[in-house]
Amino acid sequence: MRLAFVLSFLTGAYSVSVLGPEKVISNTKGNVMVQCKYDESYTDHVKYWCKVNRLISCYKLVSTSEDTHSRITIRDNKTEGAFYITMTDLTKDDEGQYKCGIDIALGFDEQALVHVQVNEAQVEPIPASTAEKENRISKQKQEGSTYPTNHLKSPSMLVPLAVSFGVLLLLCCVAALIVCKIKRNIRPAVADKGEKVL
Ligand SMILES: *[C@@H]1O[C@H](CO)[C@@H](O)[C@H](O)[C@H]1NC(C)=O
């Protein structure tokens, strides 16, 4: 085992201590499950799942020591010698290279490269679900509840808003005209008084 590890390290070949599928494709619901098998000598090591990133070499998403990601879970079956990663609600942005990893020390981690592909057939359910959401929104509007994030964008709200703004503008103009007229009426009166004083 140790020899295999040293050899794989020296040759730069793929790890022999952790094995993952070369490529996985999400199902039509946008979910994917990856199985990574490992050598029994690593049973008690921390396992993780990371995304290959150009800036950071591999960005850790979840690990068996801290499973924090909402869409991604990791589960280690020690009797089987395999850990499972489940990713849900995948979008095209999630597509790319990932790695099954085993925490060892200081960059000596064992890793297996896995390409995750998002199913093309998955594109169909997305418009259906947004249509459902829109349906729900219109239903809520009918029921009279407001939709704070959406109400300014909808034209049905912009029209009354524009009309009331126009009315407000008109009122301001009228008020300004009245003020001007009053001022003009006062000035001659003051001037008249002035003449009378003289
Ligand atoms: C782990 O794998 C074994 C063998 O396949 C299975 O019997 C067992 O139920 C699994 N345990 C868990 C927690 O999934």
Coordinates of N, CA and C and ligand atoms in Angstrom, one line a residue:
M1 N 0.8 -1.2 0.0 CA 0.0 0.0 0.0 C 0.9 1.3 0.0
R2 N 1.8 1.4 1.0 CA 2.7 2.5 1.1 C 3.5 2.7 -0.2
L3 N 3.9 1.5 -0.8 CA 4.7 1.5 -2.0 C 3.9 2.1 -3.1
A4 N 2.7 1.6 -3.2 CA 1.8 2.1 -4.3 C 1.6 3.6 -4.2
F5 N 1.4 4.1 -2.9 CA 1.3 5.5 -2.7 C 2.5 6.3 -3.1
V6 N 3.7 5.8 -2.8 CA 4.9 6.5 -3.1 C 5.1 6.4 -4.6
L7 N 4.8 5.3 -5.3 CA 4.9 5.2 -6.7 C 4.0 6.1 -7.4
S8 N 2.8 6.2 -7.0 CA 1.8 7.1 -7.6 C 2.2 8.5 -7.5
F9 N 2.8 8.8 -6.3 CA 3.3 10.2 -6.1 C 4.4 10.5 -7.0
L10 N 5.4 9.6 -7.1 CA 6.6 9.9 -7.9 C 6.3 10.0 -9.4
T11 N 5.4 9.1 -9.9 CA 5.1 9.1 -11.3 C 4.1 10.1 -11.6
G12 N 3.4 10.7 -10.6 CA 2.4 11.7 -10.9 C 1.1 11.1 -11.5
A13 N 1.0 9.7 -11.5 CA -0.1 9.0 -12.0 C -1.3 9.2 -11.1
Y14 N -2.5 8.8 -11.6 CA -3.7 8.9 -10.7 C -3.5 8.1 -9.5
S15 N -4.1 8.6 -8.5 CA -4.0 7.9 -7.2 C -4.6 6.5 -7.3
V16 N -4.0 5.6 -6.5 CA -4.5 4.2 -6.5 C -5.3 4.0 -5.2
S17 N -5.2 5.0 -4.3 CA -5.8 4.8 -3.0 C -7.2 5.4 -2.9
V18 N -7.6 6.1 -3.9 CA -9.0 6.6 -4.0 C -9.4 6.5 -5.4
L19 N -10.5 5.9 -5.7 CA -11.0 5.7 -7.0 C -12.4 6.4 -7.2
G20 N -12.5 7.1 -8.2 CA -13.9 7.7 -8.5 C -14.2 7.5 -9.9
P21 N -15.4 7.7 -10.3 CA -15.8 7.6 -11.7 C -15.2 8.7 -12.5
E22 N -14.7 8.4 -13.8 CA -14.1 9.4 -14.6 C -15.1 10.5 -14.9
K23 N -16.3 10.1 -15.2 CA -17.4 11.1 -15.6 C -18.7 10.6 -15.1
V24 N -19.5 11.6 -14.6 CA -20.9 11.3 -14.2 C -21.8 12.4 -14.8
I25 N -23.0 12.0 -15.1 CA -24.0 12.9 -15.7 C -25.2 13.0 -14.8
S26 N -25.6 14.2 -14.5 CA -26.8 14.3 -13.6 C -28.0 13.7 -14.2
N27 N -29.0 13.3 -13.4 CA -30.2 12.8 -13.9 C -31.1 14.0 -14.3
T28 N -32.3 13.7 -14.8 CA -33.1 14.7 -15.4 C -33.7 15.7 -14.3
K29 N -33.6 15.3 -13.1 CA -34.1 16.1 -12.0 C -32.9 17.1 -11.6
G30 N -31.7 16.9 -12.1 CA -30.6 17.8 -11.8 C -29.8 17.3 -10.6
N31 N -29.9 16.1 -10.3 CA -29.2 15.5 -9.1 C -28.1 14.5 -9.6
V32 N -27.1 14.4 -8.8 CA -26.0 13.5 -9.2 C -25.4 12.8 -7.9
M33 N -25.1 11.6 -8.0 CA -24.5 10.9 -6.9 C -23.2 10.3 -7.4
V34 N -22.1 10.5 -6.6 CA -20.8 10.0 -7.0 C -20.3 9.1 -5.9
Q35 N -19.8 7.9 -6.3 CA -19.2 7.0 -5.3 C -17.7 7.0 -5.5
C36 N -17.0 7.2 -4.4 CA -15.5 7.2 -4.4 C -15.1 6.1 -3.4
K37 N -14.3 5.2 -4.0 CA -13.8 4.0 -3.2 C -12.4 4.4 -2.7
Y38 N -12.1 3.8 -1.5 CA -10.8 4.1 -1.0 C -10.2 2.9 -0.3
D39 N -8.8 2.9 -0.2 CA -8.1 1.9 0.4 C -8.4 1.8 1.9
E40 N -8.5 0.6 2.5 CA -9.0 0.5 3.9 C -8.0 1.2 4.8
S41 N -6.8 1.4 4.4 CA -5.8 2.1 5.3 C -6.3 3.6 5.6
Y42 N -7.2 4.1 4.8 CA -7.7 5.4 5.0 C -9.0 5.5 5.6
T43 N -9.5 4.4 6.2 CA -10.8 4.4 6.8 C -11.1 5.6 7.8
D44 N -10.1 5.9 8.6 CA -10.3 6.9 9.6 C -9.9 8.3 9.2
H45 N -9.5 8.5 7.9 CA -9.1 9.8 7.4 C -10.4 10.6 7.0
V46 N -10.2 11.9 7.0 CA -11.3 12.8 6.6 C -11.4 12.7 5.0
K47 N -12.6 12.6 4.5 CA -12.9 12.5 3.1 C -13.5 13.9 2.7
Y48 N -13.2 14.3 1.4 CA -13.8 15.6 1.0 C -14.1 15.5 -0.5
W49 N -14.8 16.6 -0.9 CA -15.2 16.7 -2.3 C -14.9 18.2 -2.7
C50 N -14.1 18.4 -3.7 CA -13.7 19.7 -4.1 C -13.9 20.0 -5.6
K51 N -14.0 21.3 -5.9 CA -14.2 21.7 -7.3 C -12.8 22.3 -7.8
V52 N -12.4 21.8 -9.0 CA -11.1 22.2 -9.6 C -11.4 23.7 -10.0
N53 N -10.5 24.6 -9.6 CA -10.6 26.0 -9.8 C -9.3 26.5 -10.2
R54 N -9.3 27.5 -11.1 CA -8.0 28.0 -11.6 C -7.2 28.8 -10.6
L55 N -8.0 29.5 -9.7 CA -7.3 30.3 -8.7 C -6.8 29.5 -7.5
I56 N -7.7 28.7 -7.0 CA -7.3 27.8 -5.9 C -7.2 26.5 -6.6
S57 N -6.3 25.6 -6.3 CA -6.2 24.4 -7.0 C -7.4 23.5 -7.0
C58 N -8.0 23.4 -5.8 CA -9.2 22.6 -5.6 C -10.0 23.2 -4.5
Y59 N -11.2 23.8 -4.7 CA -12.0 24.4 -3.7 C -12.8 23.4 -3.0
K60 N -12.6 23.2 -1.7 CA -13.3 22.2 -0.9 C -14.8 22.7 -0.7
L61 N -15.7 21.8 -1.1 CA -17.1 22.1 -1.0 C -17.7 21.4 0.3
V62 N -17.4 20.2 0.5 CA -17.8 19.5 1.7 C -16.8 18.5 2.1
S63 N -16.7 18.2 3.4 CA -15.9 17.2 3.9 C -16.5 16.5 5.1
T64 N -16.1 15.3 5.4 CA -16.7 14.5 6.4 C -16.5 15.1 7.8
S65 N -15.6 16.0 7.9 CA -15.4 16.7 9.2 C -16.3 17.9 9.4
E66 N -16.7 18.5 8.3 CA -17.7 19.6 8.3 C -18.5 19.7 7.1
D67 N -19.7 19.1 7.2 CA -20.6 19.1 6.1 C -21.5 20.3 6.2
T68 N -21.1 21.4 5.4 CA -21.9 22.6 5.5 C -22.7 23.1 4.3
H69 N -22.4 22.5 3.2 CA -23.0 23.0 2.0 C -24.5 22.5 1.9
S70 N -25.4 23.4 1.5 CA -26.8 23.0 1.5 C -27.2 22.1 0.4
R71 N -26.5 22.2 -0.8 CA -26.9 21.4 -2.0 C -26.1 20.2 -2.1
I72 N -25.0 20.1 -1.3 CA -24.1 19.0 -1.5 C -23.9 18.3 -0.1
T73 N -24.0 16.9 -0.2 CA -23.8 16.2 1.1 C -22.8 15.1 0.8
I74 N -22.1 14.7 1.9 CA -21.1 13.7 1.8 C -21.3 12.7 2.9
R75 N -21.2 11.4 2.5 CA -21.5 10.3 3.5 C -20.4 9.3 3.3
D76 N -19.8 8.9 4.4 CA -18.7 7.9 4.4 C -19.2 6.6 4.9
N77 N -19.2 5.5 4.1 CA -19.5 4.2 4.6 C -18.2 3.4 4.8
K78 N -17.8 3.4 6.1 CA -16.5 2.8 6.4 C -16.5 1.3 6.3
T79 N -17.6 0.6 6.4 CA -17.7 -0.8 6.3 C -17.5 -1.2 4.8
E80 N -18.0 -0.3 3.9 CA -17.9 -0.6 2.5 C -16.6 -0.1 1.9
G81 N -16.0 0.9 2.6 CA -14.8 1.5 2.0 C -15.1 2.4 0.9
A82 N -16.2 3.2 1.0 CA -16.5 4.1 0.0 C -17.2 5.3 0.6
F83 N -17.1 6.5 -0.1 CA -17.9 7.7 0.4 C -18.7 8.2 -0.8
Y84 N -19.8 8.7 -0.5 CA -20.8 9.1 -1.5 C -21.0 10.6 -1.4
I85 N -21.0 11.3 -2.6 CA -21.3 12.7 -2.7 C -22.6 12.8 -3.4
T86 N -23.5 13.6 -2.9 CA -24.8 13.9 -3.6 C -24.9 15.4 -3.8
M87 N -25.1 15.7 -5.1 CA -25.3 17.2 -5.4 C -26.7 17.3 -6.0
T88 N -27.4 18.3 -5.6 CA -28.8 18.5 -6.0 C -28.9 19.9 -6.7
D89 N -30.0 20.0 -7.5 CA -30.4 21.3 -8.2 C -29.2 21.8 -9.0
L90 N -28.6 21.0 -9.8 CA -27.5 21.4 -10.6 C -27.9 22.3 -11.7
T91 N -27.0 23.3 -12.0 CA -27.2 24.1 -13.1 C -25.9 24.0 -14.0
K92 N -25.9 24.7 -15.1 CA -24.7 24.6 -16.0 C -23.5 25.1 -15.4
D93 N -23.6 26.0 -14.4 CA -22.5 26.6 -13.7 C -21.8 25.5 -12.8
D94 N -22.5 24.4 -12.5 CA -21.9 23.4 -11.6 C -21.1 22.4 -12.5
E95 N -21.2 22.5 -13.8 CA -20.5 21.5 -14.6 C -19.0 21.8 -14.5
G96 N -18.2 20.7 -14.6 CA -16.8 20.8 -14.5 C -16.1 19.7 -13.8
Q97 N -14.8 20.0 -13.5 CA -14.0 19.0 -12.9 C -14.0 19.1 -11.4
Y98 N -14.2 17.9 -10.7 CA -14.3 17.8 -9.3 C -13.2 16.8 -8.9
K99 N -13.0 16.7 -7.6 CA -12.1 15.6 -7.1 C -12.7 15.0 -5.8
C100 N -12.6 13.7 -5.7 CA -12.8 13.0 -4.5 C -11.5 13.1 -3.8
G101 N -11.5 13.4 -2.5 CA -10.2 13.6 -1.9 C -10.1 12.9 -0.5
I102 N -8.9 12.5 -0.1 CA -8.7 12.0 1.2 C -7.6 12.9 1.9
D103 N -8.0 13.4 3.0 CA -7.1 14.3 3.8 C -5.9 13.5 4.3
I104 N -4.7 13.8 3.9 CA -3.6 13.2 4.5 C -2.7 14.2 5.3
A105 N -1.9 14.9 4.6 CA -1.1 16.0 5.2 C -0.4 16.8 4.2
L106 N -0.3 18.1 4.4 CA 0.5 19.0 3.7 C 0.6 18.7 2.2
G107 N -0.5 18.7 1.5 CA -0.4 18.5 0.0 C -0.2 17.1 -0.4
F108 N -0.2 16.1 0.5 CA 0.0 14.7 0.0 C -1.3 14.0 -0.1
D109 N -2.4 14.8 -0.1 CA -3.7 14.2 -0.2 C -3.9 13.3 -1.4
E110 N -4.7 12.3 -1.2 CA -5.1 11.4 -2.3 C -6.3 12.0 -3.0
Q111 N -6.2 12.1 -4.3 CA -7.4 12.6 -5.0 C -7.7 11.9 -6.3
A112 N -8.9 11.8 -6.7 CA -9.4 11.2 -7.9 C -10.2 12.3 -8.7
L113 N -9.9 12.5 -9.9 CA -10.6 13.5 -10.8 C -11.9 12.9 -11.3
V114 N -13.0 13.7 -11.1 CA -14.3 13.3 -11.6 C -14.9 14.4 -12.5
H115 N -15.3 14.1 -13.7 CA -15.9 15.2 -14.5 C -17.4 15.1 -14.3
V116 N -18.0 16.2 -13.9 CA -19.5 16.2 -13.7 C -20.1 17.0 -14.8
Q117 N -21.0 16.3 -15.5 CA -21.7 16.9 -16.6 C -23.2 17.1 -16.3
V118 N -23.8 18.2 -16.7 CA -25.2 18.4 -16.4 C -26.0 17.9 -17.6
N119 N -27.0 17.1 -17.3 CA -27.9 16.5 -18.3 C -28.6 17.6 -19.1
E120 N -28.5 17.4 -20.4 CA -29.2 18.3 -21.3 C -30.7 18.2 -21.2
A121 N -31.2 17.0 -20.9 CA -32.6 16.8 -20.8 C -33.2 17.5 -19.6
Q122 N -32.3 18.0 -18.7 CA -32.8 18.6 -17.5 C -33.3 20.0 -17.8
V123 N -32.9 20.6 -19.0 CA -33.3 22.0 -19.3 C -34.8 22.1 -19.3
E124 N -35.5 21.0 -19.7 CA -37.0 21.1 -19.8 C -37.7 21.4 -18.5
P125 N -37.4 20.7 -17.4 CA -38.2 21.0 -16.2 C -38.0 22.4 -15.6
I126 N -36.9 23.1 -16.0 CA -36.7 24.5 -15.4 C -37.8 25.5 -15.9
P127 N -38.1 25.6 -17.2 CA -39.2 26.5 -17.6 C -40.5 26.1 -16.9
A128 N -40.7 24.8 -16.8 CA -41.9 24.3 -16.2 C -42.1 24.8 -14.7
S129 N -40.9 24.8 -14.0 CA -41.0 25.2 -12.6 C -41.1 26.7 -12.5
T130 N -40.5 27.5 -13.4 CA -40.7 28.9 -13.3 C -42.1 29.3 -13.7
A131 N -42.7 28.6 -14.6 CA -44.1 28.8 -15.0 C -45.0 28.5 -13.8
E132 N -44.6 27.5 -13.0 CA -45.4 27.2 -11.8 C -45.2 28.3 -10.8
K133 N -44.0 28.9 -10.7 CA -43.8 30.0 -9.8 C -44.6 31.2 -10.2
E134 N -44.6 31.5 -11.5 CA -45.4 32.7 -12.0 C -46.9 32.5 -11.7
N135 N -47.3 31.3 -11.9 CA -48.7 30.9 -11.6 C -49.0 31.2 -10.1
R136 N -48.1 30.8 -9.3 CA -48.2 31.1 -7.8 C -48.3 32.5 -7.5
I137 N -47.4 33.3 -8.2 CA -47.4 34.8 -8.0 C -48.7 35.4 -8.4
S138 N -49.2 35.0 -9.6 CA -50.4 35.6 -10.0 C -51.6 35.2 -9.1
K139 N -51.5 34.0 -8.6 CA -52.5 33.6 -7.7 C -52.5 34.4 -6.4
Q140 N -51.3 34.7 -6.0 CA -51.1 35.5 -4.7 C -51.6 36.9 -5.0
K141 N -51.5 37.4 -6.2 CA -51.9 38.8 -6.5 C -53.4 38.8 -6.5
Q142 N -54.0 37.7 -7.0 CA -55.5 37.7 -7.0 C -56.0 37.6 -5.6
E143 N -55.2 36.9 -4.7 CA -55.6 36.8 -3.3 C -55.3 38.1 -2.6
G144 N -54.7 39.0 -3.2 CA -54.4 40.4 -2.6 C -53.2 40.5 -1.9
S145 N -52.3 39.5 -1.8 CA -51.1 39.6 -1.1 C -50.0 40.3 -2.0
T146 N -49.2 41.0 -1.5 CA -48.2 41.7 -2.3 C -46.9 40.9 -2.4
Y147 N -46.2 41.1 -3.5 CA -45.0 40.3 -3.8 C -43.8 41.3 -3.8
P148 N -43.2 41.7 -2.7 CA -42.3 42.8 -2.6 C -41.1 42.8 -3.6
T149 N -40.6 41.7 -3.9 CA -39.4 41.7 -4.8 C -39.8 41.9 -6.3
N150 N -41.1 41.7 -6.6 CA -41.5 41.7 -7.9 C -42.4 42.9 -8.3
H151 N -43.0 43.6 -7.4 CA -44.1 44.5 -7.7 C -43.7 45.7 -8.5
L152 N -42.4 46.1 -8.4 CA -42.0 47.3 -9.1 C -41.7 47.0 -10.6
K153 N -41.3 45.8 -10.8 CA -41.0 45.4 -12.2 C -42.2 45.2 -13.1
S154 N -43.3 44.8 -12.4 CA -44.5 44.5 -13.3 C -45.1 45.7 -13.8
P155 N -45.5 45.8 -15.1 CA -46.0 46.9 -15.8 C -47.4 47.3 -15.2
S156 N -48.1 46.4 -14.7 CA -49.4 46.7 -14.1 C -49.3 47.6 -12.9
M157 N -48.1 47.6 -12.2 CA -47.9 48.5 -11.1 C -47.2 49.8 -11.6
L158 N -46.5 49.7 -12.7 CA -45.8 50.9 -13.2 C -46.7 51.9 -13.7
V159 N -47.8 51.5 -14.3 CA -48.8 52.4 -14.9 C -49.4 53.3 -13.9
P160 N -50.0 52.8 -12.8 CA -50.6 53.7 -11.8 C -49.5 54.5 -11.1
L161 N -48.3 54.0 -11.0 CA -47.2 54.8 -10.4 C -46.9 56.0 -11.3
A162 N -46.8 55.8 -12.6 CA -46.5 56.8 -13.6 C -47.7 57.9 -13.6
V163 N -48.9 57.4 -13.5 CA -50.1 58.3 -13.5 C -50.1 59.2 -12.3
S164 N -49.8 58.6 -11.1 CA -49.8 59.4 -9.9 C -48.7 60.4 -9.8
F165 N -47.5 60.0 -10.5 CA -46.4 60.9 -10.5 C -46.7 62.1 -11.4
G166 N -47.4 61.8 -12.5 CA -47.9 62.8 -13.4 C -48.8 63.8 -12.8
V167 N -49.7 63.3 -12.0 CA -50.7 64.1 -11.3 C -50.0 65.0 -10.3
L168 N -49.0 64.4 -9.6 CA -48.2 65.1 -8.6 C -47.5 66.3 -9.3
L169 N -46.9 66.0 -10.4 CA -46.2 67.0 -11.2 C -47.1 68.2 -11.6
L170 N -48.3 67.8 -12.0 CA -49.3 68.8 -12.4 C -49.7 69.7 -11.3
L171 N -49.9 69.0 -10.1 CA -50.3 69.8 -8.9 C -49.2 70.8 -8.5
C172 N -47.9 70.3 -8.7 CA -46.8 71.2 -8.3 C -46.8 72.4 -9.2
C173 N -47.1 72.2 -10.5 CA -47.1 73.3 -11.5 C -48.2 74.3 -11.2
V174 N -49.3 73.8 -10.8 CA -50.5 74.6 -10.5 C -50.1 75.4 -9.2
A175 N -49.6 74.8 -8.3 CA -49.2 75.4 -7.0 C -48.2 76.5 -7.3
A176 N -47.2 76.2 -8.2 CA -46.2 77.2 -8.5 C -46.8 78.4 -9.2
L177 N -47.7 78.2 -10.1 CA -48.4 79.3 -10.8 C -49.2 80.2 -9.8
I178 N -49.9 79.5 -8.9 CA -50.7 80.3 -7.9 C -49.8 81.2 -7.1
V179 N -48.6 80.6 -6.6 CA -47.7 81.3 -5.8 C -47.1 82.5 -6.6
C180 N -46.8 82.3 -7.9 CA -46.3 83.4 -8.8 C -47.4 84.5 -8.9
K181 N -48.6 84.2 -9.1 CA -49.7 85.1 -9.2 C -49.9 86.0 -8.0
I182 N -49.9 85.3 -6.8 CA -50.0 85.9 -5.5 C -48.9 87.0 -5.4
K183 N -47.7 86.5 -5.6 CA -46.5 87.4 -5.5 C -46.6 88.6 -6.4
R184 N -47.1 88.4 -7.6 CA -47.2 89.5 -8.6 C -48.3 90.5 -8.1
N185 N -49.3 89.9 -7.4 CA -50.4 90.8 -6.9 C -50.0 91.6 -5.7
I186 N -49.1 91.0 -4.9 CA -48.6 91.7 -3.7 C -47.7 92.9 -4.1
R187 N -46.8 92.6 -5.0 CA -45.7 93.6 -5.4 C -46.3 95.0 -5.8
P188 N -47.3 95.0 -6.7 CA -47.8 96.3 -7.0 C -48.5 97.0 -5.8
A189 N -49.1 96.2 -5.0 CA -49.7 96.8 -3.8 C -48.7 97.5 -2.9
V190 N -47.5 96.8 -2.7 CA -46.4 97.4 -1.9 C -45.9 98.6 -2.6
A191 N -45.8 98.5 -4.0 CA -45.3 99.7 -4.8 C -46.3 100.8 -4.6
D192 N -47.5 100.5 -4.6 CA -48.6 101.6 -4.5 C -48.4 102.3 -3.2
K193 N -48.2 101.4 -2.1 CA -48.1 102.0 -0.7 C -46.9 102.9 -0.7
G194 N -45.8 102.4 -1.4 CA -44.5 103.2 -1.4 C -44.8 104.6 -2.0
E195 N -45.5 104.6 -3.1 CA -45.8 105.8 -3.8 C -46.6 106.8 -2.9
K196 N -47.5 106.1 -2.2 CA -48.4 107.0 -1.3 C -47.6 107.6 -0.2
V197 N -46.6 106.8 0.3 CA -45.7 107.3 1.4 C -44.9 108.5 0.8
L198 N -44.4 108.3 -0.4 CA -43.6 109.4 -1.0 C -44.6 110.6 -1.3
Ligands
LIG1 C1 -22.6 0.5 4.1 O1 -22.4 -0.5 3.2 C2 -22.8 -1.8 3.6 C3 -22.4 -2.8 2.5 O2 -22.8 -2.4 1.2 C4 -24.3 -1.8 3.8 O3 -24.7 -3.0 4.3 C5 -24.6 -0.7 4.9 O4 -26.0 -0.6 5.0 C6 -24.0 0.6 4.5 N1 -24.2 1.6 5.6 C7 -24.7 2.8 5.5 C8 -24.7 3.6 6.7 O5 -25.1 3.2 4.4

